[in-house]
Amino acid sequence: MDFSEALKRVKEGRKIFRLGWNGKGMFVVYQKGYPKGIPCNHQTALAWGMNEGDLFKCNPYLQIKNAQGSHSMWVPSIDDILADDWEDIR
């Protein structure tokens, strides 16, 4: 499938990935964020100059599970956007 269909599906709660990716077990999920805020932890408070427990507002974003098993915020590359080898996992 192309990226527009993959984006639709990830927003529905499915995990998406590209067949062309080298890393085993990599996929992208949609994080709804915290538009009304969530109390920030110590690390977030330090990073943003806030007080621990202050409301931290976060817009929705895409997150990837990397080949090493860690997670990162993710922005698709031009190649990802134009690719038609996207798949999804329920």
PDB file of N, CA and C in Angstrom:
ATOM      1  N   MET A   1       0.846  -1.179   0.000  1.00  0.00           N
ATOM      2  CA  MET A   1       0.000   0.000   0.000  1.00  0.00           C
ATOM      3  C   MET A   1       0.887   1.237   0.000  1.00  0.00           C
ATOM      4  N   ASP A   2       0.321   2.379  -0.356  1.00  0.00           N
ATOM      5  CA  ASP A   2       1.090   3.618  -0.341  1.00  0.00           C
ATOM      6  C   ASP A   2       0.990   4.268   1.045  1.00  0.00           C
ATOM      7  N   PHE A   3       1.747   5.364   1.230  1.00  0.00           N
ATOM      8  CA  PHE A   3       1.819   5.986   2.546  1.00  0.00           C
ATOM      9  C   PHE A   3       0.490   6.595   2.984  1.00  0.00           C
ATOM     10  N   SER A   4      -0.291   7.127   2.048  1.00  0.00           N
ATOM     11  CA  SER A   4      -1.566   7.730   2.455  1.00  0.00           C
ATOM     12  C   SER A   4      -2.479   6.678   3.089  1.00  0.00           C
ATOM     13  N   GLU A   5      -2.491   5.478   2.538  1.00  0.00           N
ATOM     14  CA  GLU A   5      -3.293   4.397   3.128  1.00  0.00           C
ATOM     15  C   GLU A   5      -2.672   3.929   4.445  1.00  0.00           C
ATOM     16  N   ALA A   6      -1.355   3.847   4.494  1.00  0.00           N
ATOM     17  CA  ALA A   6      -0.674   3.440   5.728  1.00  0.00           C
ATOM     18  C   ALA A   6      -0.957   4.440   6.848  1.00  0.00           C
ATOM     19  N   LEU A   7      -0.950   5.731   6.524  1.00  0.00           N
ATOM     20  CA  LEU A   7      -1.231   6.763   7.524  1.00  0.00           C
ATOM     21  C   LEU A   7      -2.656   6.626   8.054  1.00  0.00           C
ATOM     22  N   LYS A   8      -3.576   6.355   7.172  1.00  0.00           N
ATOM     23  CA  LYS A   8      -4.972   6.139   7.587  1.00  0.00           C
ATOM     24  C   LYS A   8      -5.054   4.967   8.560  1.00  0.00           C
ATOM     25  N   ARG A   9      -4.371   3.899   8.227  1.00  0.00           N
ATOM     26  CA  ARG A   9      -4.441   2.695   9.056  1.00  0.00           C
ATOM     27  C   ARG A   9      -3.752   2.874  10.404  1.00  0.00           C
ATOM     28  N   VAL A  10      -2.616   3.579  10.429  1.00  0.00           N
ATOM     29  CA  VAL A  10      -1.928   3.788  11.707  1.00  0.00           C
ATOM     30  C   VAL A  10      -2.782   4.653  12.626  1.00  0.00           C
ATOM     31  N   LYS A  11      -3.529   5.588  12.057  1.00  0.00           N
ATOM     32  CA  LYS A  11      -4.417   6.430  12.861  1.00  0.00           C
ATOM     33  C   LYS A  11      -5.602   5.626  13.397  1.00  0.00           C
ATOM     34  N   GLU A  12      -5.905   4.496  12.776  1.00  0.00           N
ATOM     35  CA  GLU A  12      -6.963   3.594  13.242  1.00  0.00           C
ATOM     36  C   GLU A  12      -6.458   2.644  14.335  1.00  0.00           C
ATOM     37  N   GLY A  13      -5.173   2.729  14.655  1.00  0.00           N
ATOM     38  CA  GLY A  13      -4.613   1.897  15.718  1.00  0.00           C
ATOM     39  C   GLY A  13      -3.771   0.731  15.250  1.00  0.00           C
ATOM     40  N   ARG A  14      -3.549   0.630  13.958  1.00  0.00           N
ATOM     41  CA  ARG A  14      -2.711  -0.461  13.443  1.00  0.00           C
ATOM     42  C   ARG A  14      -1.243  -0.063  13.472  1.00  0.00           C
ATOM     43  N   LYS A  15      -0.366  -1.054  13.484  1.00  0.00           N
ATOM     44  CA  LYS A  15       1.071  -0.831  13.368  1.00  0.00           C
ATOM     45  C   LYS A  15       1.412  -0.898  11.882  1.00  0.00           C
ATOM     46  N   ILE A  16       2.246   0.020  11.412  1.00  0.00           N
ATOM     47  CA  ILE A  16       2.639   0.008  10.003  1.00  0.00           C
ATOM     48  C   ILE A  16       4.150  -0.146   9.882  1.00  0.00           C
ATOM     49  N   PHE A  17       4.566  -0.703   8.755  1.00  0.00           N
ATOM     50  CA  PHE A  17       5.994  -0.880   8.488  1.00  0.00           C
ATOM     51  C   PHE A  17       6.202  -1.005   6.989  1.00  0.00           C
ATOM     52  N   ARG A  18       7.442  -0.845   6.590  1.00  0.00           N
ATOM     53  CA  ARG A  18       7.792  -1.007   5.177  1.00  0.00           C
ATOM     54  C   ARG A  18       8.534  -2.308   4.966  1.00  0.00           C
ATOM     55  N   LEU A  19       8.193  -2.991   3.908  1.00  0.00           N
ATOM     56  CA  LEU A  19       8.907  -4.220   3.561  1.00  0.00           C
ATOM     57  C   LEU A  19      10.377  -3.927   3.264  1.00  0.00           C
ATOM     58  N   GLY A  20      10.667  -2.721   2.761  1.00  0.00           N
ATOM     59  CA  GLY A  20      12.029  -2.334   2.402  1.00  0.00           C
ATOM     60  C   GLY A  20      12.920  -1.969   3.576  1.00  0.00           C
ATOM     61  N   TRP A  21      12.383  -1.908   4.789  1.00  0.00           N
ATOM     62  CA  TRP A  21      13.222  -1.586   5.939  1.00  0.00           C
ATOM     63  C   TRP A  21      14.114  -2.759   6.278  1.00  0.00           C
ATOM     64  N   ASN A  22      15.345  -2.474   6.668  1.00  0.00           N
ATOM     65  CA  ASN A  22      16.320  -3.523   6.980  1.00  0.00           C
ATOM     66  C   ASN A  22      16.121  -4.122   8.366  1.00  0.00           C
ATOM     67  N   GLY A  23      15.667  -3.329   9.310  1.00  0.00           N
ATOM     68  CA  GLY A  23      15.566  -3.798  10.692  1.00  0.00           C
ATOM     69  C   GLY A  23      14.416  -4.750  10.923  1.00  0.00           C
ATOM     70  N   LYS A  24      14.700  -5.843  11.586  1.00  0.00           N
ATOM     71  CA  LYS A  24      13.681  -6.825  11.906  1.00  0.00           C
ATOM     72  C   LYS A  24      12.809  -6.311  13.052  1.00  0.00           C
ATOM     73  N   GLY A  25      11.511  -6.438  12.927  1.00  0.00           N
ATOM     74  CA  GLY A  25      10.608  -6.067  14.001  1.00  0.00           C
ATOM     75  C   GLY A  25      10.323  -4.576  14.124  1.00  0.00           C
ATOM     76  N   MET A  26      10.759  -3.782  13.147  1.00  0.00           N
ATOM     77  CA  MET A  26      10.498  -2.343  13.186  1.00  0.00           C
ATOM     78  C   MET A  26       9.070  -2.064  12.755  1.00  0.00           C
ATOM     79  N   PHE A  27       8.425  -1.106  13.432  1.00  0.00           N
ATOM     80  CA  PHE A  27       7.094  -0.667  13.029  1.00  0.00           C
ATOM     81  C   PHE A  27       6.826   0.714  13.602  1.00  0.00           C
ATOM     82  N   VAL A  28       5.783   1.353  13.088  1.00  0.00           N
ATOM     83  CA  VAL A  28       5.381   2.694  13.504  1.00  0.00           C
ATOM     84  C   VAL A  28       3.983   2.624  14.096  1.00  0.00           C
ATOM     85  N   VAL A  29       3.766   3.382  15.170  1.00  0.00           N
ATOM     86  CA  VAL A  29       2.443   3.504  15.779  1.00  0.00           C
ATOM     87  C   VAL A  29       2.080   4.985  15.879  1.00  0.00           C
ATOM     88  N   TYR A  30       0.790   5.236  16.033  1.00  0.00           N
ATOM     89  CA  TYR A  30       0.269   6.589  16.223  1.00  0.00           C
ATOM     90  C   TYR A  30       0.069   6.825  17.704  1.00  0.00           C
ATOM     91  N   GLN A  31       0.706   7.850  18.226  1.00  0.00           N
ATOM     92  CA  GLN A  31       0.514   8.232  19.621  1.00  0.00           C
ATOM     93  C   GLN A  31      -0.438   9.417  19.663  1.00  0.00           C
ATOM     94  N   LYS A  32      -1.506   9.291  20.410  1.00  0.00           N
ATOM     95  CA  LYS A  32      -2.526  10.335  20.441  1.00  0.00           C
ATOM     96  C   LYS A  32      -2.070  11.596  21.157  1.00  0.00           C
ATOM     97  N   GLY A  33      -0.981  11.534  21.880  1.00  0.00           N
ATOM     98  CA  GLY A  33      -0.486  12.695  22.590  1.00  0.00           C
ATOM     99  C   GLY A  33      -1.321  12.997  23.827  1.00  0.00           C
ATOM    100  N   TYR A  34      -1.090  14.158  24.392  1.00  0.00           N
ATOM    101  CA  TYR A  34      -1.801  14.594  25.585  1.00  0.00           C
ATOM    102  C   TYR A  34      -2.241  16.040  25.391  1.00  0.00           C
ATOM    103  N   PRO A  35      -3.271  16.271  24.567  1.00  0.00           N
ATOM    104  CA  PRO A  35      -3.680  17.645  24.266  1.00  0.00           C
ATOM    105  C   PRO A  35      -4.164  18.421  25.499  1.00  0.00           C
ATOM    106  N   LYS A  36      -4.673  17.727  26.519  1.00  0.00           N
ATOM    107  CA  LYS A  36      -5.111  18.398  27.749  1.00  0.00           C
ATOM    108  C   LYS A  36      -4.007  18.422  28.794  1.00  0.00           C
ATOM    109  N   GLY A  37      -2.910  17.729  28.492  1.00  0.00           N
ATOM    110  CA  GLY A  37      -1.755  17.721  29.386  1.00  0.00           C
ATOM    111  C   GLY A  37      -1.693  16.492  30.269  1.00  0.00           C
ATOM    112  N   ILE A  38      -0.484  16.192  30.686  1.00  0.00           N
ATOM    113  CA  ILE A  38      -0.203  15.097  31.614  1.00  0.00           C
ATOM    114  C   ILE A  38       0.869  15.619  32.566  1.00  0.00           C
ATOM    115  N   PRO A  39       0.818  15.265  33.845  1.00  0.00           N
ATOM    116  CA  PRO A  39       1.852  15.746  34.760  1.00  0.00           C
ATOM    117  C   PRO A  39       3.240  15.269  34.307  1.00  0.00           C
ATOM    118  N   CYS A  40       4.165  16.209  34.174  1.00  0.00           N
ATOM    119  CA  CYS A  40       5.490  15.826  33.676  1.00  0.00           C
ATOM    120  C   CYS A  40       6.333  15.228  34.797  1.00  0.00           C
ATOM    121  N   ASN A  41       7.164  14.278  34.402  1.00  0.00           N
ATOM    122  CA  ASN A  41       8.066  13.637  35.350  1.00  0.00           C
ATOM    123  C   ASN A  41       9.322  14.496  35.516  1.00  0.00           C
ATOM    124  N   HIS A  42      10.223  14.042  36.342  1.00  0.00           N
ATOM    125  CA  HIS A  42      11.436  14.799  36.658  1.00  0.00           C
ATOM    126  C   HIS A  42      12.267  15.088  35.404  1.00  0.00           C
ATOM    127  N   GLN A  43      12.479  14.071  34.572  1.00  0.00           N
ATOM    128  CA  GLN A  43      13.303  14.225  33.369  1.00  0.00           C
ATOM    129  C   GLN A  43      12.695  15.242  32.406  1.00  0.00           C
ATOM    130  N   THR A  44      11.397  15.178  32.195  1.00  0.00           N
ATOM    131  CA  THR A  44      10.723  16.128  31.302  1.00  0.00           C
ATOM    132  C   THR A  44      10.786  17.540  31.878  1.00  0.00           C
ATOM    133  N   ALA A  45      10.576  17.661  33.171  1.00  0.00           N
ATOM    134  CA  ALA A  45      10.638  18.970  33.824  1.00  0.00           C
ATOM    135  C   ALA A  45      12.015  19.605  33.638  1.00  0.00           C
ATOM    136  N   LEU A  46      13.070  18.838  33.818  1.00  0.00           N
ATOM    137  CA  LEU A  46      14.427  19.364  33.628  1.00  0.00           C
ATOM    138  C   LEU A  46      14.668  19.783  32.179  1.00  0.00           C
ATOM    139  N   ALA A  47      14.231  18.951  31.247  1.00  0.00           N
ATOM    140  CA  ALA A  47      14.467  19.222  29.832  1.00  0.00           C
ATOM    141  C   ALA A  47      13.762  20.483  29.360  1.00  0.00           C
ATOM    142  N   TRP A  48      12.577  20.756  29.888  1.00  0.00           N
ATOM    143  CA  TRP A  48      11.758  21.868  29.402  1.00  0.00           C
ATOM    144  C   TRP A  48      11.716  23.059  30.355  1.00  0.00           C
ATOM    145  N   GLY A  49      12.466  23.007  31.447  1.00  0.00           N
ATOM    146  CA  GLY A  49      12.469  24.121  32.389  1.00  0.00           C
ATOM    147  C   GLY A  49      11.145  24.286  33.105  1.00  0.00           C
ATOM    148  N   MET A  50      10.514  23.164  33.410  1.00  0.00           N
ATOM    149  CA  MET A  50       9.225  23.174  34.092  1.00  0.00           C
ATOM    150  C   MET A  50       9.404  22.618  35.498  1.00  0.00           C
ATOM    151  N   ASN A  51       8.361  22.650  36.270  1.00  0.00           N
ATOM    152  CA  ASN A  51       8.359  22.007  37.582  1.00  0.00           C
ATOM    153  C   ASN A  51       7.786  20.610  37.434  1.00  0.00           C
ATOM    154  N   GLU A  52       8.348  19.678  38.175  1.00  0.00           N
ATOM    155  CA  GLU A  52       7.813  18.322  38.159  1.00  0.00           C
ATOM    156  C   GLU A  52       6.340  18.377  38.561  1.00  0.00           C
ATOM    157  N   GLY A  53       5.490  17.715  37.796  1.00  0.00           N
ATOM    158  CA  GLY A  53       4.062  17.703  38.054  1.00  0.00           C
ATOM    159  C   GLY A  53       3.278  18.731  37.252  1.00  0.00           C
ATOM    160  N   ASP A  54       3.980  19.737  36.661  1.00  0.00           N
ATOM    161  CA  ASP A  54       3.285  20.689  35.782  1.00  0.00           C
ATOM    162  C   ASP A  54       2.659  19.940  34.616  1.00  0.00           C
ATOM    163  N   LEU A  55       1.570  20.470  34.084  1.00  0.00           N
ATOM    164  CA  LEU A  55       0.936  19.824  32.938  1.00  0.00           C
ATOM    165  C   LEU A  55       1.785  20.029  31.690  1.00  0.00           C
ATOM    166  N   PHE A  56       2.110  18.933  31.043  1.00  0.00           N
ATOM    167  CA  PHE A  56       2.892  18.936  29.810  1.00  0.00           C
ATOM    168  C   PHE A  56       1.951  18.550  28.679  1.00  0.00           C
ATOM    169  N   LYS A  57       1.730  19.468  27.762  1.00  0.00           N
ATOM    170  CA  LYS A  57       0.829  19.210  26.630  1.00  0.00           C
ATOM    171  C   LYS A  57       1.639  18.725  25.438  1.00  0.00           C
ATOM    172  N   CYS A  58       1.118  17.710  24.792  1.00  0.00           N
ATOM    173  CA  CYS A  58       1.833  17.088  23.673  1.00  0.00           C
ATOM    174  C   CYS A  58       0.843  16.772  22.563  1.00  0.00           C
ATOM    175  N   ASN A  59       1.127  17.223  21.352  1.00  0.00           N
ATOM    176  CA  ASN A  59       0.290  16.919  20.190  1.00  0.00           C
ATOM    177  C   ASN A  59       0.508  15.478  19.737  1.00  0.00           C
ATOM    178  N   PRO A  60      -0.410  14.922  18.958  1.00  0.00           N
ATOM    179  CA  PRO A  60      -0.219  13.577  18.418  1.00  0.00           C
ATOM    180  C   PRO A  60       1.067  13.487  17.591  1.00  0.00           C
ATOM    181  N   TYR A  61       1.638  12.292  17.556  1.00  0.00           N
ATOM    182  CA  TYR A  61       2.876  12.071  16.814  1.00  0.00           C
ATOM    183  C   TYR A  61       3.002  10.602  16.426  1.00  0.00           C
ATOM    184  N   LEU A  62       3.933  10.326  15.535  1.00  0.00           N
ATOM    185  CA  LEU A  62       4.249   8.957  15.144  1.00  0.00           C
ATOM    186  C   LEU A  62       5.473   8.510  15.933  1.00  0.00           C
ATOM    187  N   GLN A  63       5.471   7.242  16.329  1.00  0.00           N
ATOM    188  CA  GLN A  63       6.580   6.680  17.092  1.00  0.00           C
ATOM    189  C   GLN A  63       7.008   5.382  16.433  1.00  0.00           C
ATOM    190  N   ILE A  64       8.320   5.169  16.348  1.00  0.00           N
ATOM    191  CA  ILE A  64       8.851   3.964  15.712  1.00  0.00           C
ATOM    192  C   ILE A  64       9.534   3.071  16.741  1.00  0.00           C
ATOM    193  N   LYS A  65       9.337   1.769  16.575  1.00  0.00           N
ATOM    194  CA  LYS A  65      10.122   0.783  17.329  1.00  0.00           C
ATOM    195  C   LYS A  65      11.320   0.473  16.453  1.00  0.00           C
ATOM    196  N   ASN A  66      12.494   0.806  16.933  1.00  0.00           N
ATOM    197  CA  ASN A  66      13.727   0.607  16.173  1.00  0.00           C
ATOM    198  C   ASN A  66      14.186  -0.846  16.203  1.00  0.00           C
ATOM    199  N   ALA A  67      15.120  -1.185  15.333  1.00  0.00           N
ATOM    200  CA  ALA A  67      15.643  -2.546  15.251  1.00  0.00           C
ATOM    201  C   ALA A  67      16.292  -2.982  16.572  1.00  0.00           C
ATOM    202  N   GLN A  68      16.817  -2.021  17.343  1.00  0.00           N
ATOM    203  CA  GLN A  68      17.460  -2.338  18.618  1.00  0.00           C
ATOM    204  C   GLN A  68      16.456  -2.523  19.750  1.00  0.00           C
ATOM    205  N   GLY A  69      15.164  -2.283  19.467  1.00  0.00           N
ATOM    206  CA  GLY A  69      14.126  -2.456  20.473  1.00  0.00           C
ATOM    207  C   GLY A  69      13.749  -1.176  21.201  1.00  0.00           C
ATOM    208  N   SER A  70      14.456  -0.080  20.930  1.00  0.00           N
ATOM    209  CA  SER A  70      14.106   1.193  21.559  1.00  0.00           C
ATOM    210  C   SER A  70      13.030   1.895  20.729  1.00  0.00           C
ATOM    211  N   HIS A  71      12.506   2.982  21.254  1.00  0.00           N
ATOM    212  CA  HIS A  71      11.435   3.725  20.587  1.00  0.00           C
ATOM    213  C   HIS A  71      11.848   5.178  20.418  1.00  0.00           C
ATOM    214  N   SER A  72      11.431   5.791  19.314  1.00  0.00           N
ATOM    215  CA  SER A  72      11.739   7.189  19.033  1.00  0.00           C
ATOM    216  C   SER A  72      10.552   7.840  18.346  1.00  0.00           C
ATOM    217  N   MET A  73      10.430   9.163  18.510  1.00  0.00           N
ATOM    218  CA  MET A  73       9.491   9.894  17.668  1.00  0.00           C
ATOM    219  C   MET A  73       9.983   9.723  16.240  1.00  0.00           C
ATOM    220  N   TRP A  74       9.040   9.710  15.286  1.00  0.00           N
ATOM    221  CA  TRP A  74       9.423   9.393  13.910  1.00  0.00           C
ATOM    222  C   TRP A  74       8.764  10.341  12.929  1.00  0.00           C
ATOM    223  N   VAL A  75       9.569  10.773  11.960  1.00  0.00           N
ATOM    224  CA  VAL A  75       9.087  11.577  10.836  1.00  0.00           C
ATOM    225  C   VAL A  75       9.500  10.827   9.567  1.00  0.00           C
ATOM    226  N   PRO A  76       8.546  10.539   8.669  1.00  0.00           N
ATOM    227  CA  PRO A  76       8.899   9.780   7.466  1.00  0.00           C
ATOM    228  C   PRO A  76       9.832  10.565   6.541  1.00  0.00           C
ATOM    229  N   SER A  77      10.702   9.830   5.882  1.00  0.00           N
ATOM    230  CA  SER A  77      11.579  10.427   4.869  1.00  0.00           C
ATOM    231  C   SER A  77      10.791  10.580   3.564  1.00  0.00           C
ATOM    232  N   ILE A  78      11.363  11.282   2.621  1.00  0.00           N
ATOM    233  CA  ILE A  78      10.758  11.398   1.285  1.00  0.00           C
ATOM    234  C   ILE A  78      10.565  10.003   0.686  1.00  0.00           C
ATOM    235  N   ASP A  79      11.577   9.144   0.840  1.00  0.00           N
ATOM    236  CA  ASP A  79      11.470   7.777   0.317  1.00  0.00           C
ATOM    237  C   ASP A  79      10.309   7.026   0.961  1.00  0.00           C
ATOM    238  N   ASP A  80      10.134   7.200   2.273  1.00  0.00           N
ATOM    239  CA  ASP A  80       9.016   6.541   2.963  1.00  0.00           C
ATOM    240  C   ASP A  80       7.676   7.046   2.432  1.00  0.00           C
ATOM    241  N   ILE A  81       7.560   8.356   2.253  1.00  0.00           N
ATOM    242  CA  ILE A  81       6.297   8.941   1.793  1.00  0.00           C
ATOM    243  C   ILE A  81       5.928   8.475   0.389  1.00  0.00           C
ATOM    244  N   LEU A  82       6.930   8.304  -0.460  1.00  0.00           N
ATOM    245  CA  LEU A  82       6.673   7.928  -1.852  1.00  0.00           C
ATOM    246  C   LEU A  82       6.652   6.419  -2.081  1.00  0.00           C
ATOM    247  N   ALA A  83       6.992   5.634  -1.070  1.00  0.00           N
ATOM    248  CA  ALA A  83       7.056   4.179  -1.223  1.00  0.00           C
ATOM    249  C   ALA A  83       5.660   3.559  -1.306  1.00  0.00           C
ATOM    250  N   ASP A  84       5.598   2.416  -1.951  1.00  0.00           N
ATOM    251  CA  ASP A  84       4.332   1.687  -2.021  1.00  0.00           C
ATOM    252  C   ASP A  84       4.475   0.265  -1.473  1.00  0.00           C
ATOM    253  N   ASP A  85       5.465   0.074  -0.574  1.00  0.00           N
ATOM    254  CA  ASP A  85       5.671  -1.243   0.034  1.00  0.00           C
ATOM    255  C   ASP A  85       5.273  -1.259   1.512  1.00  0.00           C
ATOM    256  N   TRP A  86       4.309  -0.419   1.888  1.00  0.00           N
ATOM    257  CA  TRP A  86       3.837  -0.372   3.264  1.00  0.00           C
ATOM    258  C   TRP A  86       2.922  -1.557   3.560  1.00  0.00           C
ATOM    259  N   GLU A  87       3.012  -2.053   4.790  1.00  0.00           N
ATOM    260  CA  GLU A  87       2.170  -3.135   5.292  1.00  0.00           C
ATOM    261  C   GLU A  87       1.637  -2.717   6.656  1.00  0.00           C
ATOM    262  N   ASP A  88       0.656  -3.439   7.147  1.00  0.00           N
ATOM    263  CA  ASP A  88       0.159  -3.150   8.489  1.00  0.00           C
ATOM    264  C   ASP A  88      -0.027  -4.427   9.278  1.00  0.00           C
ATOM    265  N   ILE A  89      -0.046  -4.260  10.599  1.00  0.00           N
ATOM    266  CA  ILE A  89      -0.274  -5.336  11.563  1.00  0.00           C
ATOM    267  C   ILE A  89      -1.442  -4.877  12.417  1.00  0.00           C
ATOM    268  N   ARG A  90      -2.377  -5.718  12.654  1.00  0.00           N
ATOM    269  CA  ARG A  90      -3.498  -5.347  13.540  1.00  0.00           C
ATOM    270  C   ARG A  90      -3.081  -5.340  14.965  1.00  0.00           C
TER     271      ARG A  90
END
